[in-house]
Every structure is written in structure tokens, then in C-alpha cells.
Amino acid sequence: MSSNTARTVYQETVRRKGVPIRLDAIRVEDKAFVISGRFIKTAALKNEWQEDIDNPNRVIRELKDSPGKIDLLRFWQRIPESEPKYSYYHEWRDVAAIAISDYKHWFEKQISPKARNKVRKSAKFGVAIEQTELTDELVRGIMDIFNQSPVRRGKRFWHYGKDFETVEKEMSLDLNESIFVTAYYKGELIGFVKLLFADRYALLTVILDRLNHRDKAPMNGMIAKAVEICAARKVPYLGYYMWRRAGHREFQESTGFERISIPEYFVPLTLKGTIALRLGLHRGEKGLIPEKVMGWLLMFRARWYAAKYSRRPAE
């Protein structure tokens, strides 16, 4: 590819908290790099969960010569590559994934007894869990799940209140590489999963249930079905994005997800980028907040939203 490709800045659409936004972007090695940040401009792969940087040195050269005035390049190694391959400055990023050999091994060896009982409980209740095509009926069911509450996990739920067209459009993204796993009880959708297949793993991009049917354990049943599908397709890993905090982390642990630390690289491309990295500004404002303080802030936010929506059902 000619270096002139990286000299062209164009616009890419990405989603931040469920909202589509337009960002400057540059193509290098036929891959899109989006540029974010107001003061410190950072380039990163748009599809970082699905693609790798094969030649970092070449990408660095191209980005330095680009008109985007990029200060930092951020990229990371995807599972299962957990050992650093490059000498650039890196920090550790914790992702959640299940190593899959076969369904029986996962069910008998990798999950907790409590999660195992919940999978059985879901089946005992008669919850029908299966792979499903995206239809108008499914979109309407997803809308009902989205609109249960404006608050989930102690924060504003960004899917709340979206109309049919918006939900259909969002659920149709990456449809050629994705499937849906649904949980129905007596004809009602009580949970769904959108599963995206990449080159080396499958990724749970959305997993939600109906709050008033949690006694039937649809989440555990859907995870079990996702593992079964991955095992049948010889997919070696099932990913669940980042390793979570508190109750969400407990769910990950109980259903067989493990914390896998992988290197995330930050490469300065300008003097400003070098200074930002040395001052710890490469992760933005949130990166400056100590983990303990972040926990307090999240707890305060959860209580604030609970009080604000006290007249509505909240998770």
C-alpha cells in the first residue's frame, strides 16, 4: 500500500456509550485507525477486537507522516497472545475470556457449582434457548428488554428509549459475522445474546435479560448455549470484553471466564505525545483516578441514579 493512503484523513463512525459519533480516521495497511482526543490526539484501530497491527514500525512511520497531527499510537495484543511481543512502553489490560475445548469440560470443570445449578434451573423452568435470526419480532422483544429501566448496573442505560428503527439498525451491525442466542419463556423473550465471531474467538457484544425473569437464570442458560456453539464451531475462546468489577465480575468468574492480562502499547509520535506519556495523561482524565477512588465514585453514581429514578424499576 502506498504511503499516500495514510496522508488522507477521512471520517469514520464509531459508537461511544451507544451513540454514533464521527471521528477523523486514517487508513494504514488497509486498516482504519480512528483519532480521538482533543488535546492529546491518539490513533487506535477502529476494529481493535477483530484486527491486529502486523507491522507496528511501518504503522508508526505512516502515522508520523500523516496530516492528522497524531500524538500517540495505542494498540494491544489480542488473546491468546499474552506475552509482550514488542519493546514499546506497555501497560496491562485485563480481558475476560473462556478457553473452550468442549462443552462437557466447561460444564463440569470450568464453572462454579452455583452456575451449574442455574443452567439446570433454566432448563427445568422450560426456558427455550436457541440460535435465532434477527427478525422484526426479535427487535421488538429486544426493545422491551432495553426499556425495562433507564438505569443498569448503577449507571444510565444508553439503550433505554430507542425506537424500532434505531434498535434494528444497531442490531444489524456486523450481522454477517454475528448470531443471536435467545431465551424465550412461554413465548416471551426474556434474554438475548449477540455473539460476534472474529478470527480467533467469539465475543459477547450484548448480553441482557428481563429483570422480572431472573429467577429462571436465562443469562446462565445463554452462556451455556454460546459455549456449546463455540465448541461445535471449534472456536477456541469466548470473550466478554473487559474484566469487570464487583457483581459483574462475580458472574464472569462463576460462568468460567478468566482474567487474562494482555499488553497494551502506547507509542509517542510527537514531543507532546512523549510528555503526555511521561505525565500519565495517555489514558485521559479517568486514567488519573486511583482504582480505590474510582470504586467510591462508581458507588456514589449508583446511589445517585437509584435516588433519581426511585419511582422506576432499577437494576
Short mmCIF file of C-alpha atoms in Angstrom, two decimals:
data_model
loop_
_atom_site.label_atom_id
_atom_site.label_comp_id
_atom_site.label_asym_id
_atom_site.label_seq_id
_atom_site.Cartn_x
_atom_site.Cartn_y
_atom_site.Cartn_z
CA MET A 1 0.00 0.00 0.00
CA SER A 2 1.29 3.46 -0.86
CA SER A 3 2.13 5.79 1.98
CA ASN A 4 -0.15 8.33 0.30
CA THR A 5 -3.08 6.38 1.73
CA ALA A 6 -2.12 7.40 5.25
CA ARG A 7 -1.93 11.03 4.14
CA THR A 8 -5.69 11.17 3.61
CA VAL A 9 -7.83 11.99 6.63
CA TYR A 10 -11.48 10.99 6.39
CA GLN A 11 -14.38 10.31 8.78
CA GLU A 12 -15.39 7.03 10.42
CA THR A 13 -18.46 6.37 12.57
CA VAL A 14 -17.85 4.76 15.96
CA ARG A 15 -20.15 4.21 18.92
CA ARG A 16 -19.48 5.66 22.33
CA LYS A 17 -21.97 4.66 25.02
CA GLY A 18 -24.44 3.61 22.36
CA VAL A 19 -24.27 6.92 20.48
CA PRO A 20 -22.79 7.08 16.95
CA ILE A 21 -20.15 9.77 16.59
CA ARG A 22 -17.89 10.78 13.71
CA LEU A 23 -14.13 10.79 14.21
CA ASP A 24 -11.19 11.60 11.98
CA ALA A 25 -9.55 8.45 10.63
CA ILE A 26 -6.60 7.31 8.56
CA ARG A 27 -6.06 4.02 6.72
CA VAL A 28 -2.75 2.21 7.08
CA GLU A 29 -2.12 -1.30 5.78
CA ASP A 30 -5.77 -1.33 4.68
CA LYS A 31 -6.99 -0.91 8.26
CA ALA A 32 -8.88 2.03 9.72
CA PHE A 33 -7.29 3.96 12.58
CA VAL A 34 -9.61 6.39 14.35
CA ILE A 35 -8.21 9.53 16.00
CA SER A 36 -9.65 10.59 19.34
CA GLY A 37 -8.82 13.18 21.98
CA ARG A 38 -8.89 16.95 21.93
CA PHE A 39 -5.55 17.88 23.46
CA ILE A 40 -3.70 14.57 23.07
CA LYS A 41 -4.66 13.01 19.74
CA THR A 42 -4.47 9.22 19.89
CA ALA A 43 -4.79 6.81 16.98
CA ALA A 44 -6.11 3.29 17.51
CA LEU A 45 -7.55 0.56 15.33
CA LYS A 46 -11.26 1.05 14.80
CA ASN A 47 -11.80 -2.72 14.96
CA GLU A 48 -9.27 -3.45 17.68
CA TRP A 49 -11.14 -6.53 18.90
CA GLN A 50 -11.05 -8.05 15.41
CA GLU A 51 -7.75 -6.88 13.91
CA ASP A 52 -4.05 -6.71 14.74
CA ILE A 53 -1.23 -4.40 13.76
CA ASP A 54 1.06 -6.71 11.80
CA ASN A 55 3.92 -4.26 11.31
CA PRO A 56 3.99 -1.62 14.10
CA ASN A 57 7.14 0.09 12.81
CA ARG A 58 5.56 0.72 9.43
CA VAL A 59 2.34 1.97 11.02
CA ILE A 60 4.34 4.35 13.23
CA ARG A 61 6.19 5.76 10.22
CA GLU A 62 2.96 6.24 8.28
CA LEU A 63 1.17 7.94 11.17
CA LYS A 64 4.10 10.28 11.85
CA ASP A 65 3.94 11.43 8.22
CA SER A 66 0.15 11.80 8.20
CA PRO A 67 -1.65 15.18 8.25
CA GLY A 68 -3.67 14.16 11.31
CA LYS A 69 -1.10 15.55 13.80
CA ILE A 70 -1.32 12.37 15.87
CA ASP A 71 0.48 12.36 19.22
CA LEU A 72 0.12 8.73 20.31
CA LEU A 73 -0.49 5.33 18.81
CA ARG A 74 -2.35 2.88 21.07
CA PHE A 75 -2.68 -0.80 20.26
CA TRP A 76 -2.82 -4.10 22.09
CA GLN A 77 -2.27 -7.79 21.58
CA ARG A 78 -5.38 -9.89 21.39
CA ILE A 79 -5.85 -13.17 23.20
CA PRO A 80 -4.24 -15.64 23.36
CA GLU A 81 -1.06 -13.54 22.88
CA SER A 82 -0.40 -12.51 26.48
CA GLU A 83 3.40 -12.23 26.36
CA PRO A 84 4.71 -8.84 25.10
CA LYS A 85 5.99 -9.10 21.53
CA TYR A 86 7.34 -5.55 21.24
CA SER A 87 9.67 -3.31 23.23
CA TYR A 88 7.36 -0.26 23.23
CA TYR A 89 6.03 1.07 26.53
CA HIS A 90 3.07 -1.03 27.62
CA GLU A 91 0.55 -1.42 30.42
CA TRP A 92 -1.60 -4.43 31.23
CA ARG A 93 -5.18 -4.68 30.02
CA ASP A 94 -7.41 -7.27 31.67
CA VAL A 95 -9.88 -9.02 29.39
CA ALA A 96 -12.38 -11.78 30.24
CA ALA A 97 -12.43 -15.00 28.24
CA ILE A 98 -13.26 -18.70 28.46
CA ALA A 99 -10.79 -21.14 26.92
CA ILE A 100 -13.03 -23.68 25.16
CA SER A 101 -12.18 -27.30 24.46
CA ASP A 102 -15.62 -28.88 24.61
CA TYR A 103 -18.96 -28.20 26.29
CA LYS A 104 -18.70 -31.06 28.78
CA HIS A 105 -15.35 -29.83 30.09
CA TRP A 106 -16.72 -26.31 30.54
CA PHE A 107 -19.85 -27.55 32.31
CA GLU A 108 -18.08 -30.00 34.61
CA LYS A 109 -14.71 -28.32 35.23
CA GLN A 110 -14.75 -24.59 34.45
CA ILE A 111 -17.89 -23.17 36.09
CA SER A 112 -18.95 -22.96 39.72
CA PRO A 113 -21.47 -25.41 41.24
CA LYS A 114 -23.90 -22.50 41.62
CA ALA A 115 -23.65 -21.61 37.91
CA ARG A 116 -24.03 -25.29 37.01
CA ASN A 117 -27.25 -25.46 39.02
CA LYS A 118 -28.53 -22.32 37.33
CA VAL A 119 -28.00 -23.82 33.87
CA ARG A 120 -30.05 -26.84 35.01
CA LYS A 121 -32.61 -24.50 36.60
CA SER A 122 -33.12 -22.63 33.34
CA ALA A 123 -33.85 -25.90 31.55
CA LYS A 124 -36.12 -27.09 34.37
CA PHE A 125 -38.24 -23.93 34.05
CA GLY A 126 -38.71 -24.71 30.38
CA VAL A 127 -36.76 -21.71 29.07
CA ALA A 128 -36.18 -22.25 25.35
CA ILE A 129 -32.65 -21.19 24.46
CA GLU A 130 -31.66 -21.33 20.81
CA GLN A 131 -29.92 -19.58 17.96
CA THR A 132 -32.33 -17.11 16.32
CA GLU A 133 -32.41 -14.98 13.18
CA LEU A 134 -32.83 -11.22 13.52
CA THR A 135 -36.50 -10.52 12.74
CA ASP A 136 -38.96 -7.73 13.47
CA GLU A 137 -40.34 -9.85 16.31
CA LEU A 138 -36.89 -10.19 17.86
CA VAL A 139 -36.22 -6.46 17.50
CA ARG A 140 -39.46 -5.68 19.33
CA GLY A 141 -38.52 -8.13 22.08
CA ILE A 142 -35.09 -6.52 22.39
CA MET A 143 -36.76 -3.10 22.65
CA ASP A 144 -38.87 -4.38 25.55
CA ILE A 145 -35.72 -5.55 27.34
CA PHE A 146 -33.96 -2.24 26.64
CA ASN A 147 -36.92 -0.26 28.01
CA GLN A 148 -37.27 -2.04 31.35
CA SER A 149 -35.31 0.64 33.21
CA PRO A 150 -33.28 3.77 32.46
CA VAL A 151 -30.62 2.51 34.90
CA ARG A 152 -28.49 -0.65 34.76
CA ARG A 153 -25.54 -1.59 36.93
CA GLY A 154 -25.65 1.74 38.68
CA LYS A 155 -25.44 3.95 35.60
CA ARG A 156 -27.67 5.40 32.90
CA PHE A 157 -28.57 2.70 30.38
CA TRP A 158 -27.85 4.15 26.96
CA HIS A 159 -30.18 1.77 25.06
CA TYR A 160 -33.22 2.93 27.05
CA GLY A 161 -35.90 4.64 24.96
CA LYS A 162 -34.54 3.83 21.50
CA ASP A 163 -37.11 3.43 18.72
CA PHE A 164 -37.60 0.40 16.46
CA GLU A 165 -35.55 1.75 13.55
CA THR A 166 -32.58 2.59 15.78
CA VAL A 167 -32.58 -0.80 17.52
CA GLU A 168 -32.93 -2.65 14.22
CA LYS A 169 -30.04 -0.70 12.71
CA GLU A 170 -27.77 -1.28 15.72
CA MET A 171 -28.55 -4.98 15.95
CA SER A 172 -27.85 -5.33 12.21
CA LEU A 173 -24.25 -4.13 12.58
CA ASP A 174 -21.71 -6.88 11.75
CA LEU A 175 -24.64 -9.17 11.00
CA ASN A 176 -22.63 -11.33 8.59
CA GLU A 177 -20.19 -12.17 11.39
CA SER A 178 -22.75 -12.43 14.21
CA ILE A 179 -25.52 -14.66 15.53
CA PHE A 180 -28.21 -14.18 18.16
CA VAL A 181 -28.90 -16.55 21.04
CA THR A 182 -32.31 -16.01 22.61
CA ALA A 183 -34.12 -17.16 25.74
CA TYR A 184 -37.92 -17.48 25.49
CA TYR A 185 -40.31 -18.36 28.29
CA LYS A 186 -43.91 -19.09 27.35
CA GLY A 187 -43.45 -17.17 24.10
CA GLU A 188 -41.88 -14.09 25.71
CA LEU A 189 -38.31 -13.01 25.06
CA ILE A 190 -36.61 -12.94 28.47
CA GLY A 191 -32.99 -12.65 27.33
CA PHE A 192 -30.72 -12.38 24.30
CA VAL A 193 -27.07 -12.51 23.33
CA LYS A 194 -25.38 -11.10 20.26
CA LEU A 195 -22.29 -13.14 19.51
CA LEU A 196 -19.64 -11.77 17.13
CA PHE A 197 -17.18 -14.22 15.56
CA ALA A 198 -13.66 -12.91 14.95
CA ASP A 199 -10.66 -14.80 13.61
CA ARG A 200 -9.54 -16.29 16.94
CA TYR A 201 -12.51 -16.02 19.29
CA ALA A 202 -16.19 -15.21 19.62
CA LEU A 203 -17.19 -12.08 21.52
CA LEU A 204 -20.30 -11.39 23.58
CA THR A 205 -21.11 -7.90 22.30
CA VAL A 206 -24.52 -7.73 24.05
CA ILE A 207 -26.00 -9.94 26.77
CA LEU A 208 -29.15 -8.86 28.60
CA ASP A 209 -32.17 -10.38 30.32
CA ARG A 210 -35.54 -9.36 31.71
CA LEU A 211 -35.24 -8.35 35.35
CA ASN A 212 -38.53 -9.96 36.35
CA HIS A 213 -37.45 -13.36 34.98
CA ARG A 214 -34.04 -13.66 36.62
CA ASP A 215 -35.35 -16.45 38.83
CA LYS A 216 -35.24 -18.62 35.67
CA ALA A 217 -31.50 -17.95 35.14
CA PRO A 218 -31.67 -17.08 31.41
CA MET A 219 -28.19 -15.50 31.49
CA ASN A 220 -26.57 -18.75 32.59
CA GLY A 221 -28.55 -20.69 30.03
CA MET A 222 -27.49 -18.35 27.23
CA ILE A 223 -23.81 -18.50 28.23
CA ALA A 224 -24.09 -22.29 28.15
CA LYS A 225 -25.57 -22.15 24.65
CA ALA A 226 -22.84 -19.76 23.48
CA VAL A 227 -20.17 -22.15 24.77
CA GLU A 228 -21.90 -25.06 23.05
CA ILE A 229 -21.97 -23.17 19.73
CA CYS A 230 -18.31 -22.16 20.04
CA ALA A 231 -17.29 -25.74 20.84
CA ALA A 232 -19.20 -27.05 17.82
CA ARG A 233 -17.51 -24.44 15.59
CA LYS A 234 -14.06 -25.15 17.08
CA VAL A 235 -13.76 -21.56 18.31
CA PRO A 236 -11.03 -21.65 20.99
CA TYR A 237 -12.15 -18.68 23.11
CA LEU A 238 -15.34 -16.92 24.15
CA GLY A 239 -14.64 -13.31 25.12
CA TYR A 240 -16.63 -10.96 27.35
CA TYR A 241 -14.75 -7.68 26.75
CA MET A 242 -13.04 -6.33 29.85
CA TRP A 243 -12.69 -7.93 33.29
CA ARG A 244 -15.39 -6.28 35.38
CA ARG A 245 -15.86 -5.05 38.91
CA ALA A 246 -17.99 -6.32 41.81
CA GLY A 247 -21.15 -8.30 40.96
CA HIS A 248 -20.49 -8.33 37.23
CA ARG A 249 -17.07 -9.86 37.85
CA GLU A 250 -18.62 -12.50 40.11
CA PHE A 251 -20.92 -13.52 37.24
CA GLN A 252 -17.92 -13.75 34.90
CA GLU A 253 -15.97 -15.90 37.35
CA SER A 254 -18.89 -18.23 38.13
CA THR A 255 -19.55 -18.95 34.44
CA GLY A 256 -15.95 -19.85 33.63
CA PHE A 257 -14.49 -16.58 32.39
CA GLU A 258 -10.90 -15.94 33.42
CA ARG A 259 -8.96 -12.71 33.71
CA ILE A 260 -6.28 -12.63 31.02
CA SER A 261 -3.76 -9.79 31.16
CA ILE A 262 -2.53 -8.69 27.75
CA PRO A 263 -0.09 -5.89 26.86
CA GLU A 264 -1.48 -2.58 25.65
CA TYR A 265 1.12 -0.38 23.96
CA PHE A 266 1.38 3.41 23.91
CA VAL A 267 3.83 4.80 21.36
CA PRO A 268 4.52 8.56 21.31
CA LEU A 269 4.65 10.06 17.82
CA THR A 270 5.32 13.69 18.78
CA LEU A 271 7.03 15.60 21.58
CA LYS A 272 3.60 16.33 23.04
CA GLY A 273 2.85 12.61 22.99
CA THR A 274 6.13 11.88 24.80
CA ILE A 275 5.34 14.44 27.52
CA ALA A 276 1.77 13.15 27.88
CA LEU A 277 3.02 9.60 28.33
CA ARG A 278 5.57 10.63 30.96
CA LEU A 279 2.93 12.60 32.87
CA GLY A 280 0.44 9.74 32.75
CA LEU A 281 -2.02 11.64 30.56
CA HIS A 282 -2.27 8.95 27.88
CA ARG A 283 -5.43 7.46 29.38
CA GLY A 284 -7.23 10.76 29.79
CA GLU A 285 -8.83 12.11 32.93
CA LYS A 286 -10.17 8.75 34.11
CA GLY A 287 -6.71 7.27 33.96
CA LEU A 288 -5.54 9.70 36.65
CA ILE A 289 -8.10 8.46 39.19
CA PRO A 290 -6.80 5.78 41.61
CA GLU A 291 -8.71 2.49 41.50
CA LYS A 292 -9.92 2.84 45.09
CA VAL A 293 -11.25 6.34 44.44
CA MET A 294 -12.87 5.12 41.21
CA GLY A 295 -14.72 2.49 43.24
CA TRP A 296 -16.08 5.18 45.57
CA LEU A 297 -17.14 7.34 42.63
CA LEU A 298 -18.95 4.44 40.97
CA MET A 299 -20.76 3.65 44.22
CA PHE A 300 -21.79 7.30 44.56
CA ARG A 301 -23.01 7.34 40.96
CA ALA A 302 -25.09 4.19 41.52
CA ARG A 303 -26.74 5.70 44.60
CA TRP A 304 -27.38 8.97 42.78
CA TYR A 305 -29.11 7.21 39.88
CA ALA A 306 -31.07 5.00 42.29
CA ALA A 307 -32.38 8.11 44.05
CA LYS A 308 -33.10 9.92 40.78
CA TYR A 309 -35.15 7.03 39.38
CA SER A 310 -36.53 5.77 42.69
CA ARG A 311 -40.06 5.71 41.25
CA ARG A 312 -38.98 3.46 38.38
CA PRO A 313 -37.63 -0.12 38.43
CA ALA A 314 -33.82 -0.10 38.52
CA GLU A 315 -31.28 -2.88 38.41
#
